[in-house]
Amino acid sequence: MGVPHVPQRYVLPPSQRPNPTLDLTTTLPIVDLSSLHNASQRSQTLDNIQSACKELGFFQVVNHGIPLAVMNDALDAATEFFNLSLEEKMLLLSANVNAPVRYGTSLNHANDKVHFWRDFIKHYAHPISNWIHLWPSNPPSYKDKMGKYAQAVQVLQKQLTEVMLETLGLNIGHLHEEVEEGCQLMAINCYPACPEPDLTLGMPPHSDYGTVTILLQSGPGLQIMDNNRNWHSVPFVEGALIVQLGDQIEVMSNGLYKSVVHQVTLSAENKRLSIASLHSLPLNKKIQPAPELVDEQHPVSYNEFSFRDFLDFISNNNIADRRFIDSIKKTA
Ligand code: OGA
Ligand code: NI
């Protein structure tokens, strides 16, 4: 609070700092989900989703069915949580990636070489009755407000994941249950205003491990990388939610769809909050390229992996150094 300079442990080597010359102002896709229920617009919308998934692994959605009040309540609960005394938050501190609820700073404060300008609380959320009693009991409204949002976003993820599998032409009959029963991990992030935002990041470049991540943000700061390794700042659209494809969809699609590399930049003036809901198939389910998408021209490009394998990977590796998905790519 109020420090004039970024402490040395947050200063990134010059090559890893945010690079304004690579930040393009392009129009990023926004999909109106209500058009999926309109017979004359549905196929055009599916085409738009398919191109966004192939080219970027990213789009924003509007008319997604989650009321603005539910989203604002969740952000309010997050604000109040991060406003608690450090002492109180420290009761939830854990560096164990398997803890059901954990408060932390940076990526993993126990082994980060350079620190990132972020505090977070992570907890599981589906099925909610298994987890909600473990969530913070302070602020008193946290469980109710975050719980309502978590359940609404779980409904949305099911719809989005099934639409994506449909646009891949996959027979999803056997996947319905696994999409429904998969893991939901919520990462609630706080990025305080930063006195020297050019020297550090809130989160380093990474992709998420699951099927989809649905992200709610209080303001701008997220950047995504395109195929040419240029960064695009994601515009803040009131009421919209951000959809990011994760490694499990990239693997299932045998590389047709891309998990999006993203990072978080900081502001000198404003604190930013975000709520990332990370969805994946059940913990031990091995994901592999769908047989329908494998042929002579498109040989199997990835080894199979489960969410548990990813958790083992991040216990031993720093995602700021090496992408998980590169560890399971088959080398030709
Ligand atoms: C994440 C993430 C982005 C953001 O939690 O995995 O990428 O904008 N968050 O906070
Ligand atoms: Ni992420």
mmCIF file of N, CA and C and ligand atoms in Angstrom, residues 118 187 189 191 203-209 213 215 222 244 260-264 276 278 319, ligand 2:
data_model
loop_
_atom_site.group_PDB
_atom_site.id
_atom_site.type_symbol
_atom_site.label_atom_id
_atom_site.label_comp_id
_atom_site.label_asym_id
_atom_site.label_seq_id
_atom_site.Cartn_x
_atom_site.Cartn_y
_atom_site.Cartn_z
ATOM 1 N N ARG A 118 -0.183 -10.278 -7.274
ATOM 2 C CA ARG A 118 -1.529 -10.850 -7.186
ATOM 3 C C ARG A 118 -1.707 -11.563 -5.857
ATOM 4 N N ALA A 187 -10.886 -19.445 -8.918
ATOM 5 C CA ALA A 187 -9.728 -18.654 -8.526
ATOM 6 C C ALA A 187 -10.196 -17.205 -8.452
ATOM 7 N N ASN A 189 -9.171 -13.550 -7.792
ATOM 8 C CA ASN A 189 -7.881 -12.857 -7.863
ATOM 9 C C ASN A 189 -8.025 -11.383 -7.542
ATOM 10 N N TYR A 191 -5.661 -7.904 -7.897
ATOM 11 C CA TYR A 191 -4.437 -7.291 -8.406
ATOM 12 C C TYR A 191 -4.416 -5.844 -7.936
ATOM 13 N N MET A 203 -0.119 -11.871 -13.512
ATOM 14 C CA MET A 203 0.086 -13.302 -13.768
ATOM 15 C C MET A 203 0.923 -13.424 -15.022
ATOM 16 N N PRO A 204 1.861 -14.388 -15.057
ATOM 17 C CA PRO A 204 2.704 -14.576 -16.244
ATOM 18 C C PRO A 204 1.914 -15.287 -17.345
ATOM 19 N N PRO A 205 2.465 -15.309 -18.571
ATOM 20 C CA PRO A 205 1.787 -16.022 -19.651
ATOM 21 C C PRO A 205 1.568 -17.492 -19.268
ATOM 22 N N HIS A 206 0.351 -17.984 -19.469
ATOM 23 C CA HIS A 206 0.034 -19.390 -19.177
ATOM 24 C C HIS A 206 -1.272 -19.724 -19.881
ATOM 25 N N SER A 207 -1.566 -21.014 -19.995
ATOM 26 C CA SER A 207 -2.910 -21.407 -20.408
ATOM 27 C C SER A 207 -3.526 -22.179 -19.255
ATOM 28 N N ASP A 208 -4.855 -22.234 -19.210
ATOM 29 C CA ASP A 208 -5.522 -22.957 -18.136
ATOM 30 C C ASP A 208 -5.620 -24.438 -18.534
ATOM 31 N N TYR A 209 -5.714 -25.312 -17.535
ATOM 32 C CA TYR A 209 -5.564 -26.760 -17.784
ATOM 33 C C TYR A 209 -6.839 -27.451 -18.238
ATOM 34 N N THR A 213 -12.489 -21.974 -19.095
ATOM 35 C CA THR A 213 -12.480 -21.066 -17.957
ATOM 36 C C THR A 213 -13.452 -19.950 -18.282
ATOM 37 N N LEU A 215 -14.493 -16.244 -17.037
ATOM 38 C CA LEU A 215 -13.849 -15.216 -16.224
ATOM 39 C C LEU A 215 -14.710 -13.956 -16.132
ATOM 40 N N LEU A 222 -6.542 -8.037 -18.567
ATOM 41 C CA LEU A 222 -6.218 -9.325 -19.195
ATOM 42 C C LEU A 222 -5.705 -9.117 -20.613
ATOM 43 N N GLN A 244 -12.389 -18.768 -22.014
ATOM 44 C CA GLN A 244 -11.042 -19.146 -22.461
ATOM 45 C C GLN A 244 -10.979 -20.661 -22.567
ATOM 46 N N VAL A 260 -5.845 -20.898 -24.902
ATOM 47 C CA VAL A 260 -5.329 -19.541 -25.126
ATOM 48 C C VAL A 260 -4.284 -19.178 -24.059
ATOM 49 N N VAL A 261 -3.149 -18.664 -24.536
ATOM 50 C CA VAL A 261 -2.129 -18.160 -23.614
ATOM 51 C C VAL A 261 -2.547 -16.749 -23.209
ATOM 52 N N HIS A 262 -2.558 -16.514 -21.899
ATOM 53 C CA HIS A 262 -2.996 -15.211 -21.407
ATOM 54 C C HIS A 262 -2.122 -14.753 -20.247
ATOM 55 N N GLN A 263 -2.147 -13.450 -19.985
ATOM 56 C CA GLN A 263 -1.393 -12.894 -18.865
ATOM 57 C C GLN A 263 -2.168 -11.699 -18.317
ATOM 58 N N VAL A 264 -1.761 -11.234 -17.152
ATOM 59 C CA VAL A 264 -2.485 -10.118 -16.524
ATOM 60 C C VAL A 264 -1.529 -8.942 -16.331
ATOM 61 N N ALA A 276 -12.144 -16.304 -11.756
ATOM 62 C CA ALA A 276 -11.984 -17.292 -12.826
ATOM 63 C C ALA A 276 -12.601 -18.597 -12.352
ATOM 64 N N LEU A 278 -12.646 -22.296 -13.252
ATOM 65 C CA LEU A 278 -11.908 -23.232 -14.112
ATOM 66 C C LEU A 278 -12.610 -24.589 -14.084
ATOM 67 N N ILE A 319 4.816 -22.940 -13.721
ATOM 68 C CA ILE A 319 4.196 -22.693 -15.026
ATOM 69 C C ILE A 319 4.704 -21.411 -15.678
HETATM 70 NI NI NI B 2 -5.491 -18.396 -16.427
#
